[in-house]
Tab-separated table of C-alpha atoms and ligand atoms in Angstrom:
chain	number	residue	atom	x	y	z
E	202	MET	CA	84.780	-18.836	-66.066
E	203	LEU	CA	87.370	-21.543	-65.532
E	204	ARG	CA	85.796	-24.851	-66.571
E	205	PHE	CA	86.767	-27.391	-63.945
E	206	GLY	CA	86.890	-31.145	-63.360
E	207	ILE	CA	87.523	-32.844	-59.995
E	208	LEU	CA	89.335	-36.151	-59.455
E	209	GLY	CA	88.740	-37.924	-56.107
E	210	LEU	CA	85.532	-37.210	-54.212
E	211	GLY	CA	86.620	-37.743	-50.592
E	212	GLU	CA	88.217	-34.374	-49.829
E	213	GLY	CA	87.067	-33.465	-53.356
E	214	ARG	CA	83.696	-32.937	-51.671
E	215	SER	CA	85.001	-29.563	-50.439
E	216	THR	CA	86.084	-28.742	-53.980
E	217	MET	CA	82.637	-29.606	-55.307
E	218	SER	CA	81.058	-27.249	-52.791
E	219	ALA	CA	83.647	-24.552	-53.563
E	220	THR	CA	83.273	-24.688	-57.346
E	221	LEU	CA	79.478	-24.938	-57.263
E	222	ASN	CA	79.408	-21.807	-55.081
E	223	SER	CA	81.808	-19.785	-57.221
E	224	THR	CA	81.095	-17.167	-59.846
E	225	LYS	CA	84.579	-17.646	-61.307
E	226	ILE	CA	84.569	-21.410	-61.797
E	227	LYS	CA	82.159	-23.692	-63.592
E	228	LEU	CA	82.132	-27.304	-62.436
E	229	VAL	CA	81.863	-29.445	-65.579
E	230	GLN	CA	82.557	-33.004	-64.451
E	231	VAL	CA	83.719	-35.019	-61.437
E	232	CYS	CA	85.450	-38.386	-61.275
E	233	ASP	CA	85.973	-41.136	-58.735
E	234	ARG	CA	86.602	-44.778	-59.476
E	235	ASN	CA	84.167	-45.595	-56.662
E	236	LEU	CA	80.759	-45.502	-58.403
E	237	GLU	CA	78.809	-45.475	-55.125
E	238	LEU	CA	80.676	-42.356	-53.997
E	239	CYS	CA	79.974	-40.677	-57.365
E	240	LYS	CA	76.267	-41.370	-56.858
E	241	GLN	CA	76.390	-40.127	-53.257
E	242	ARG	CA	78.012	-36.833	-54.276
E	243	ALA	CA	75.652	-36.469	-57.253
E	244	LYS	CA	72.714	-36.666	-54.850
E	245	GLU	CA	74.307	-34.443	-52.210
E	246	PHE	CA	75.036	-31.604	-54.644
E	247	ASP	CA	72.390	-32.339	-57.278
E	248	PHE	CA	75.253	-32.446	-59.784
E	249	HIS	CA	75.080	-35.466	-62.056
E	250	HIS	CA	78.007	-35.220	-64.480
E	251	TYR	CA	80.264	-37.914	-63.105
E	252	THR	CA	82.492	-40.635	-64.477
E	253	THR	CA	84.546	-43.435	-62.912
E	254	GLU	CA	87.262	-43.102	-65.609
E	255	TYR	CA	89.848	-40.335	-65.239
E	256	GLU	CA	90.749	-40.715	-68.936
E	257	GLU	CA	87.165	-39.849	-69.832
E	258	MET	CA	87.272	-36.595	-67.864
E	259	LEU	CA	90.652	-35.736	-69.403
E	260	ALA	CA	89.203	-36.296	-72.883
E	261	ASN	CA	86.362	-33.863	-72.197
E	262	PRO	CA	87.055	-30.695	-74.254
E	263	GLU	CA	84.787	-28.710	-71.908
E	264	VAL	CA	87.289	-29.167	-69.040
E	265	ASP	CA	90.103	-26.548	-68.866
E	266	ALA	CA	91.624	-27.561	-65.528
E	267	VAL	CA	91.439	-30.468	-63.119
E	268	GLY	CA	91.701	-30.586	-59.332
E	269	ILE	CA	93.477	-33.714	-58.039
E	270	TYR	CA	92.323	-35.144	-54.669
E	271	THR	CA	93.487	-38.760	-54.874
E	272	PRO	CA	95.767	-40.536	-52.336
E	273	ASP	CA	99.230	-38.937	-52.076
E	274	LYS	CA	101.119	-41.682	-53.937
E	275	LEU	CA	98.942	-41.166	-57.067
E	276	HIS	CA	99.469	-37.409	-57.447
E	277	ALA	CA	102.532	-37.717	-59.719
E	278	THR	CA	100.762	-40.006	-62.205
E	279	HIS	CA	97.563	-37.964	-62.182
E	280	ILE	CA	99.433	-34.671	-62.682
E	281	LYS	CA	101.376	-36.067	-65.641
E	282	MET	CA	98.220	-37.438	-67.263
E	283	ALA	CA	96.406	-34.112	-66.847
E	284	MET	CA	99.177	-31.997	-68.347
E	285	GLU	CA	99.640	-34.413	-71.245
E	286	ALA	CA	95.909	-34.057	-71.929
E	287	GLY	CA	96.281	-30.261	-72.076
E	288	LYS	CA	94.652	-29.474	-68.727
E	289	HIS	CA	95.860	-27.004	-66.107
E	290	VAL	CA	96.281	-28.617	-62.684
E	291	VAL	CA	95.368	-27.855	-59.104
E	292	CYS	CA	96.897	-30.564	-56.914
E	293	THR	CA	96.070	-30.881	-53.230
E	294	LYS	CA	98.835	-31.138	-50.616
E	295	PRO	CA	101.229	-32.888	-50.493
E	296	LEU	CA	102.087	-32.130	-54.123
E	297	LEU	CA	104.135	-35.368	-54.168
E	298	ASP	CA	105.303	-37.906	-51.580
E	299	ASP	CA	108.630	-38.479	-53.310
E	300	LEU	CA	110.843	-36.682	-55.844
E	301	SER	CA	111.426	-39.499	-58.366
E	302	ASP	CA	108.936	-38.017	-60.845
E	303	ALA	CA	109.852	-34.369	-60.276
E	304	VAL	CA	112.144	-33.837	-63.286
E	305	GLU	CA	109.681	-35.571	-65.619
E	306	ILE	CA	106.829	-33.364	-64.377
E	307	ILE	CA	108.917	-30.204	-64.892
E	308	GLU	CA	109.788	-31.332	-68.431
E	309	ILE	CA	106.141	-32.123	-69.243
E	310	GLN	CA	105.124	-28.711	-67.972
E	311	LYS	CA	107.782	-27.026	-70.122
E	312	ARG	CA	106.591	-28.922	-73.200
E	313	THR	CA	102.849	-28.485	-72.655
E	314	GLY	CA	102.786	-25.011	-71.041
E	315	MET	CA	100.137	-26.122	-68.567
E	316	LYS	CA	99.958	-24.325	-65.209
E	317	LEU	CA	100.187	-26.113	-61.909
E	318	PHE	CA	99.037	-24.688	-58.594
E	319	VAL	CA	99.393	-26.490	-55.262
E	320	GLY	CA	96.129	-26.465	-53.308
E	321	GLN	CA	98.001	-25.506	-50.147
E	322	SER	CA	94.762	-24.819	-48.362
E	323	SER	CA	96.172	-23.573	-45.048
E	324	ARG	CA	97.539	-20.393	-46.667
E	325	PHE	CA	94.006	-19.493	-47.705
E	326	PHE	CA	92.320	-19.614	-44.305
E	327	GLU	CA	91.355	-16.216	-42.818
E	328	PRO	CA	93.860	-16.089	-39.877
E	329	MET	CA	96.789	-17.063	-42.117
E	330	LYS	CA	95.807	-14.553	-44.804
E	331	ARG	CA	95.617	-11.802	-42.169
E	332	GLN	CA	98.952	-12.842	-40.646
E	333	ARG	CA	100.588	-12.600	-44.060
E	334	GLU	CA	99.064	-9.179	-44.766
E	335	ASP	CA	100.210	-7.810	-41.391
E	336	PHE	CA	103.690	-9.226	-41.924
E	337	GLN	CA	103.922	-7.656	-45.371
E	338	LYS	CA	102.755	-4.313	-43.942
E	339	GLY	CA	105.709	-4.473	-41.532
E	340	LEU	CA	103.566	-4.728	-38.391
E	341	ILE	CA	106.037	-7.049	-36.664
E	342	GLY	CA	109.222	-5.676	-38.221
E	343	ASP	CA	111.820	-8.040	-39.653
E	344	LEU	CA	111.346	-11.745	-39.154
E	345	ILE	CA	113.565	-13.412	-36.565
E	346	THR	CA	112.116	-16.910	-36.423
E	347	VAL	CA	109.063	-19.027	-37.347
E	348	GLU	CA	107.413	-21.775	-35.314
E	349	ALA	CA	104.619	-23.860	-36.770
E	350	TYR	CA	102.817	-27.030	-35.825
E	351	TYR	CA	100.027	-29.335	-36.840
E	352	HIS	CA	98.795	-31.731	-34.178
E	353	ALA	CA	95.575	-33.649	-34.762
E	354	ASP	CA	93.849	-36.774	-33.559
E	355	HIS	CA	93.758	-38.426	-36.966
E	356	ARG	CA	93.081	-41.981	-35.803
E	357	TRP	CA	89.854	-41.854	-37.857
E	358	PHE	CA	92.042	-41.471	-40.966
E	359	LEU	CA	93.370	-45.006	-40.436
E	360	ASN	CA	90.060	-46.343	-41.776
E	361	LYS	CA	91.251	-45.372	-45.249
E	362	PRO	CA	93.082	-48.410	-46.715
E	363	TRP	CA	95.874	-46.276	-48.224
E	364	ALA	CA	96.742	-44.850	-44.775
E	365	LEU	CA	98.005	-48.272	-43.702
E	366	GLU	CA	100.242	-48.807	-46.747
E	367	ASN	CA	104.051	-48.623	-46.380
E	368	GLN	CA	104.120	-45.611	-48.669
E	369	PHE	CA	101.810	-43.439	-46.554
E	370	LYS	CA	103.754	-41.016	-44.364
E	371	TRP	CA	102.372	-38.378	-42.005
E	372	LEU	CA	105.621	-36.576	-42.739
E	373	TYR	CA	104.150	-35.618	-46.136
E	374	GLY	CA	100.419	-35.864	-45.365
E	375	GLY	CA	100.490	-33.750	-42.183
E	376	LEU	CA	103.735	-31.809	-41.992
E	377	SER	CA	103.334	-30.428	-45.521
E	378	HIS	CA	101.136	-27.738	-43.861
E	379	PRO	CA	103.583	-26.345	-41.247
E	380	VAL	CA	106.539	-26.897	-43.593
E	381	ASP	CA	104.745	-24.753	-46.167
E	382	PHE	CA	104.361	-22.004	-43.530
E	383	ILE	CA	108.100	-22.166	-42.830
E	384	ARG	CA	108.964	-21.874	-46.528
E	385	TRP	CA	106.400	-19.097	-47.048
E	386	TYR	CA	108.401	-16.920	-44.652
E	387	LEU	CA	111.871	-18.487	-44.909
E	388	PRO	CA	112.109	-19.914	-48.436
E	389	GLU	CA	115.808	-20.668	-48.307
E	390	ILE	CA	116.174	-23.408	-45.736
E	391	GLU	CA	119.623	-24.948	-45.964
E	392	GLU	CA	119.736	-27.635	-43.303
E	393	VAL	CA	117.359	-29.641	-41.144
E	394	MET	CA	117.589	-31.989	-38.180
E	395	GLY	CA	114.864	-33.890	-36.385
E	396	TYR	CA	113.497	-36.983	-34.778
E	397	GLY	CA	110.398	-39.035	-35.452
E	398	MET	CA	108.716	-42.029	-33.893
E	399	LEU	CA	105.688	-44.240	-34.370
E	400	SER	CA	103.521	-43.901	-31.263
E	401	SER	CA	101.919	-46.925	-29.601
E	402	ASN	CA	98.485	-45.667	-30.780
E	403	GLY	CA	99.721	-45.419	-34.360
E	404	HIS	CA	101.343	-48.830	-34.185
E	405	LYS	CA	98.109	-50.331	-32.820
E	406	GLY	CA	96.164	-48.661	-35.625
E	407	GLY	CA	98.397	-50.256	-38.266
E	408	LEU	CA	100.471	-47.225	-39.342
E	409	LYS	CA	103.875	-48.070	-40.793
E	410	ASN	CA	105.761	-44.781	-40.438
E	411	ALA	CA	106.361	-42.030	-37.879
E	412	ASP	CA	103.272	-40.222	-36.587
E	413	THR	CA	105.091	-38.001	-34.063
E	414	MET	CA	107.889	-35.671	-35.233
E	415	HIS	CA	109.916	-32.605	-34.222
E	416	PHE	CA	112.263	-30.719	-36.556
E	417	ILE	CA	114.573	-27.680	-36.462
E	418	PHE	CA	115.593	-25.755	-39.605
E	419	LYS	CA	118.425	-23.382	-40.478
E	420	ALA	CA	118.115	-20.915	-43.350
E	421	VAL	CA	121.084	-19.804	-45.491
E	422	ASP	CA	121.152	-16.468	-43.628
E	423	GLY	CA	121.349	-18.279	-40.260
E	424	ARG	CA	117.738	-17.762	-39.147
E	425	LEU	CA	116.049	-20.680	-37.430
E	426	ALA	CA	112.608	-22.280	-37.520
E	427	ARG	CA	110.940	-25.263	-35.928
E	428	ILE	CA	107.886	-27.430	-36.507
E	429	SER	CA	106.172	-30.414	-34.956
E	430	GLY	CA	103.408	-32.872	-35.766
E	431	ALA	CA	101.575	-35.596	-33.839
E	432	TYR	CA	98.680	-37.515	-35.398
E	433	SER	CA	97.559	-40.504	-33.331
E	434	GLY	CA	96.412	-39.158	-29.967
E	435	PRO	CA	94.076	-36.637	-28.342
E	436	ILE	CA	95.056	-32.992	-28.651
E	437	GLN	CA	95.022	-30.181	-26.125
E	438	PRO	CA	91.625	-28.387	-25.769
E	439	VAL	CA	91.102	-25.931	-28.640
E	440	VAL	CA	90.132	-23.156	-26.206
E	441	ARG	CA	93.714	-23.417	-24.980
E	442	ASP	CA	95.550	-23.904	-28.238
E	443	SER	CA	95.019	-24.655	-31.913
E	444	GLU	CA	95.503	-27.842	-33.917
E	445	MET	CA	97.520	-25.942	-36.466
E	446	SER	CA	99.288	-22.708	-35.826
E	447	CYS	CA	101.982	-20.427	-37.186
E	448	ILE	CA	103.944	-18.056	-34.946
E	449	LEU	CA	106.095	-15.290	-36.428
E	450	ARG	CA	108.560	-13.626	-34.072
E	451	GLY	CA	109.781	-10.312	-35.460
E	452	THR	CA	112.108	-7.512	-34.404
E	453	GLU	CA	109.139	-5.281	-33.445
E	454	GLY	CA	106.239	-7.623	-32.798
E	455	CYS	CA	104.901	-11.144	-32.854
E	456	SER	CA	101.870	-12.776	-34.471
E	457	GLN	CA	100.048	-16.104	-34.291
E	458	GLY	CA	97.561	-17.497	-36.792
E	459	ASP	CA	95.352	-20.346	-35.551
E	460	TYR	CA	94.104	-22.275	-38.549
E	461	MET	CA	90.772	-24.008	-37.856
E	462	ASP	CA	89.796	-21.690	-35.012
E	463	LEU	CA	89.501	-18.593	-37.214
E	464	ARG	CA	91.607	-16.817	-34.602
E	465	TYR	CA	94.562	-14.487	-34.977
E	466	ALA	CA	96.586	-12.564	-32.406
E	467	VAL	CA	99.285	-9.953	-32.812
E	468	THR	CA	101.539	-7.856	-30.599
E	469	THR	CA	102.515	-4.838	-32.695
E	470	LYS	CA	105.496	-2.542	-32.529
E	471	ASP	CA	103.320	0.035	-30.770
E	472	GLY	CA	102.917	-2.453	-27.930
E	473	GLU	CA	99.260	-3.090	-28.788
E	474	GLU	CA	97.834	-6.566	-28.455
E	475	GLN	CA	94.935	-7.597	-30.666
E	476	LEU	CA	92.888	-10.770	-30.823
E	477	ILE	CA	90.793	-11.116	-33.951
E	478	THR	CA	88.150	-13.754	-34.723
E	479	TRP	CA	85.779	-14.167	-37.660
E	480	GLU	CA	82.485	-15.577	-36.320
E	481	LYS	CA	80.634	-14.239	-39.356
E	482	LYS	CA	82.821	-16.246	-41.710
E	483	MET	CA	82.134	-19.602	-40.004
E	484	LYS	CA	79.471	-20.416	-42.597
E	485	HIS	CA	81.854	-19.659	-45.454
E	486	TYR	CA	84.589	-21.934	-44.096
E	487	PHE	CA	82.586	-24.778	-42.531
E	488	ARG	CA	79.701	-26.093	-44.622
E	489	PHE	CA	79.389	-29.710	-43.603
E	490	GLU	CA	78.968	-31.671	-40.355
E	491	GLY	CA	81.237	-30.381	-37.578
E	492	LYS	CA	84.544	-29.069	-38.900
E	493	SER	CA	85.218	-32.213	-40.943
E	494	HIS	CA	85.656	-30.337	-44.208
E	495	HIS	CA	86.485	-26.669	-44.568
E	496	ALA	CA	85.385	-25.749	-48.042
E	497	GLY	CA	85.798	-21.980	-47.684
E	498	GLU	CA	89.564	-22.082	-48.018
E	499	TYR	CA	89.089	-24.158	-51.207
E	500	ASN	CA	86.772	-21.439	-52.513
E	501	ASN	CA	89.492	-18.888	-51.758
E	502	TYR	CA	92.348	-20.783	-53.387
E	503	LEU	CA	90.420	-21.994	-56.436
E	504	GLU	CA	89.219	-18.479	-57.212
E	505	HIS	CA	92.780	-17.219	-56.818
E	506	PHE	CA	93.857	-19.848	-59.358
E	507	ALA	CA	90.971	-18.929	-61.702
E	508	ASP	CA	92.052	-15.265	-61.490
E	509	SER	CA	95.640	-16.252	-62.302
E	510	ILE	CA	94.505	-17.956	-65.512
E	511	ALA	CA	92.150	-15.141	-66.513
E	512	GLU	CA	94.585	-12.329	-65.703
E	513	GLY	CA	97.850	-14.085	-66.602
E	514	PHE	CA	99.695	-13.958	-63.282
E	515	THR	CA	101.297	-16.859	-61.403
E	516	ALA	CA	99.376	-18.355	-58.492
E	517	TYR	CA	101.689	-19.560	-55.714
E	518	PRO	CA	102.691	-22.148	-54.636
E	519	ASP	CA	103.378	-23.050	-58.281
E	520	LEU	CA	105.251	-26.176	-59.419
E	521	GLN	CA	108.689	-24.806	-58.563
E	522	GLU	CA	107.740	-23.567	-55.111
E	523	GLY	CA	105.783	-26.762	-54.439
E	524	LEU	CA	108.754	-28.932	-55.418
E	525	GLY	CA	110.978	-26.844	-53.132
E	526	THR	CA	108.691	-27.808	-50.263
E	527	ILE	CA	108.771	-31.490	-51.237
E	528	ALA	CA	112.595	-31.284	-51.438
E	529	LEU	CA	112.578	-29.980	-47.863
E	530	LEU	CA	110.202	-32.749	-46.742
E	531	LYS	CA	112.453	-35.310	-48.436
E	532	THR	CA	115.456	-33.830	-46.599
E	533	MET	CA	113.521	-34.193	-43.327
E	534	GLU	CA	112.881	-37.835	-44.244
E	535	ARG	CA	116.620	-38.284	-44.839
E	536	ALA	CA	117.304	-36.753	-41.407
E	537	LEU	CA	114.879	-39.222	-39.786
E	538	ASP	CA	116.678	-42.098	-41.534
E	539	SER	CA	120.239	-40.973	-40.781
E	540	GLY	CA	119.663	-39.488	-37.326
E	541	LYS	CA	121.863	-36.561	-38.423
E	542	PRO	CA	121.378	-33.020	-39.780
E	543	GLU	CA	120.879	-33.112	-43.563
E	544	LYS	CA	121.317	-30.489	-46.289
E	545	VAL	CA	118.530	-29.588	-48.709
E	546	GLN	CA	121.034	-29.079	-51.529
E	547	ASP	CA	122.083	-32.754	-51.298
E	548	THR	CA	118.456	-33.802	-51.841
E	549	ILE	CA	118.132	-31.440	-54.788
E	550	ASP	CA	121.333	-32.854	-56.343
E	551	GLN	CA	120.333	-36.466	-55.618
E	552	PHE	CA	117.115	-36.125	-57.638
E	553	GLY	CA	118.688	-34.234	-60.560
E	554	LEU	CA	116.853	-31.018	-59.685
E	555	THR	CA	119.895	-28.739	-59.378
E	556	GLN	CA	119.303	-26.808	-62.594
E	557	TYR	CA	115.594	-26.390	-61.785
E	558	LEU	CA	115.516	-25.547	-58.076
E	559	ASP	CA	118.994	-24.225	-57.369
E	560	LYS	CA	119.155	-20.461	-56.953
V	1092	NAD	N1	93.490	-29.425	-46.159
V	1092	NAD	C1	93.690	-30.072	-47.275
V	1092	NAD	O1	94.130	-29.482	-48.225
V	1092	NAD	C2	93.392	-31.552	-47.357
V	1092	NAD	C3	92.549	-32.144	-46.408
V	1092	NAD	C4	92.301	-33.509	-46.524
V	1092	NAD	C5	92.873	-34.258	-47.544
V	1092	NAD	N2	93.702	-33.653	-48.438
V	1092	NAD	C6	94.381	-34.458	-49.497
V	1092	NAD	O2	93.418	-34.978	-50.395
V	1092	NAD	C7	93.894	-36.226	-50.928
V	1092	NAD	C8	92.796	-37.261	-50.782
V	1092	NAD	O3	92.541	-37.472	-49.413
V	1092	NAD	P1	91.117	-38.028	-48.937
V	1092	NAD	O4	91.092	-37.894	-47.468
V	1092	NAD	O5	90.025	-37.419	-49.739
V	1092	NAD	O6	91.275	-39.577	-49.350
V	1092	NAD	P2	90.086	-40.569	-49.742
V	1092	NAD	O7	90.670	-41.924	-49.780
V	1092	NAD	O8	88.895	-40.316	-48.879
V	1092	NAD	O9	89.658	-40.105	-51.211
V	1092	NAD	C9	90.426	-40.382	-52.353
V	1092	NAD	C10	89.456	-40.769	-53.464
V	1092	NAD	O10	90.232	-40.950	-54.673
V	1092	NAD	C11	89.586	-41.993	-55.399
V	1092	NAD	N3	90.567	-42.532	-56.376
V	1092	NAD	C12	91.721	-43.143	-56.111
V	1092	NAD	N4	92.343	-43.480	-57.269
V	1092	NAD	C13	91.556	-43.080	-58.270
V	1092	NAD	C14	91.660	-43.142	-59.692
V	1092	NAD	N5	92.728	-43.685	-60.306
V	1092	NAD	N6	90.644	-42.627	-60.431
V	1092	NAD	C15	89.559	-42.080	-59.827
V	1092	NAD	N7	89.413	-41.993	-58.468
V	1092	NAD	C16	90.400	-42.479	-57.712
V	1092	NAD	C17	89.162	-42.995	-54.338
V	1092	NAD	O11	88.141	-43.856	-54.805
V	1092	NAD	C18	88.729	-42.089	-53.196
V	1092	NAD	O12	87.332	-41.851	-53.190
V	1092	NAD	C19	95.174	-36.571	-50.148
V	1092	NAD	O13	96.302	-36.265	-50.930
V	1092	NAD	C20	95.100	-35.671	-48.936
V	1092	NAD	O14	96.384	-35.299	-48.434
V	1092	NAD	C21	93.952	-32.309	-48.370
């Protein structure tokens, strides 16, 4: 069993539930600098091995790997500390919110040999897993284009102090999900253009950066993709549409995975249309009040990571793939700043990543 420690017990609550319900992972210790939250989680899960000091968890020889669930801007520091302490790393999305530390992290990984896996949860939800399987089986033929979006009324998120800091950007926090879908199917995006704005709701709530964004992408082979995100207003009814969705248009068919709704639809090359839902898996995915946390996908991805350690294969997105996604997000940020199309290669060169990420 992979012996695990968890840093950050907000969203880390899902990770606690996932690890405590896994036969492949043993939860050894959890950490949050907020003592009251440690006590609350200890009571909730009847799991009492907590500390408020990250260093203490990293010094624990019983911990093989740590899961990082701290605010976005702290991921780089917490990843570096974990690898230096000889721990494998699972880091939640977004892997980073900047690329300044990327080269250093790659070099630390090379020196220490520690594995890093991005907890890109949306890939591990039932509809998205099924969409991937069908695509790989050739059910929709060759891919023509990808459309993905993540729209959510995240005004509640503005109660977290770090959400109102200058450094917090929905570009990384929200769009890392649909951007990951794009790169899952079209890894070699060359150029991006887009617009973003801060809505009046977001401005009123104290946000500093864009909360409403639309982008178009061009891959090296000329194929196109698009994504959008909006985070400070009501969303369309979920019976009509999903908060987060990925549409694949192929030469022979078309498929759509709806993230939180456990719903998937496909038009196959035989002209059949199927709508698939997973009522029986609701209890696996949603374990807490409402749909506030969705621990089942964490179960799925953490066990995949545990298997990768036990069996010696690479669990994706790994560090390189994850940094490729952050390089794309950074290029999108450059496009918002310049108001012009921007090239991913320029971002890669700017941050000294050419030898690491360049094909
Ligand atoms: N679907 C998903 O994969 C998903 C969903 C939600 C959040 N997240 C990610 O999880 C991360 C955390 O988000 P959240 O909503 O839980 O935020 P949060 O503010 O609720 O929780 C972060 C916790 O980290 C703790 N913390 C901060 N610095 C620390 C330190 N140095 N040592 C110990 N503890 C420290 C804080 O006390 C806090 O409890 C973000 O990066 C977010 O993007 C991922």
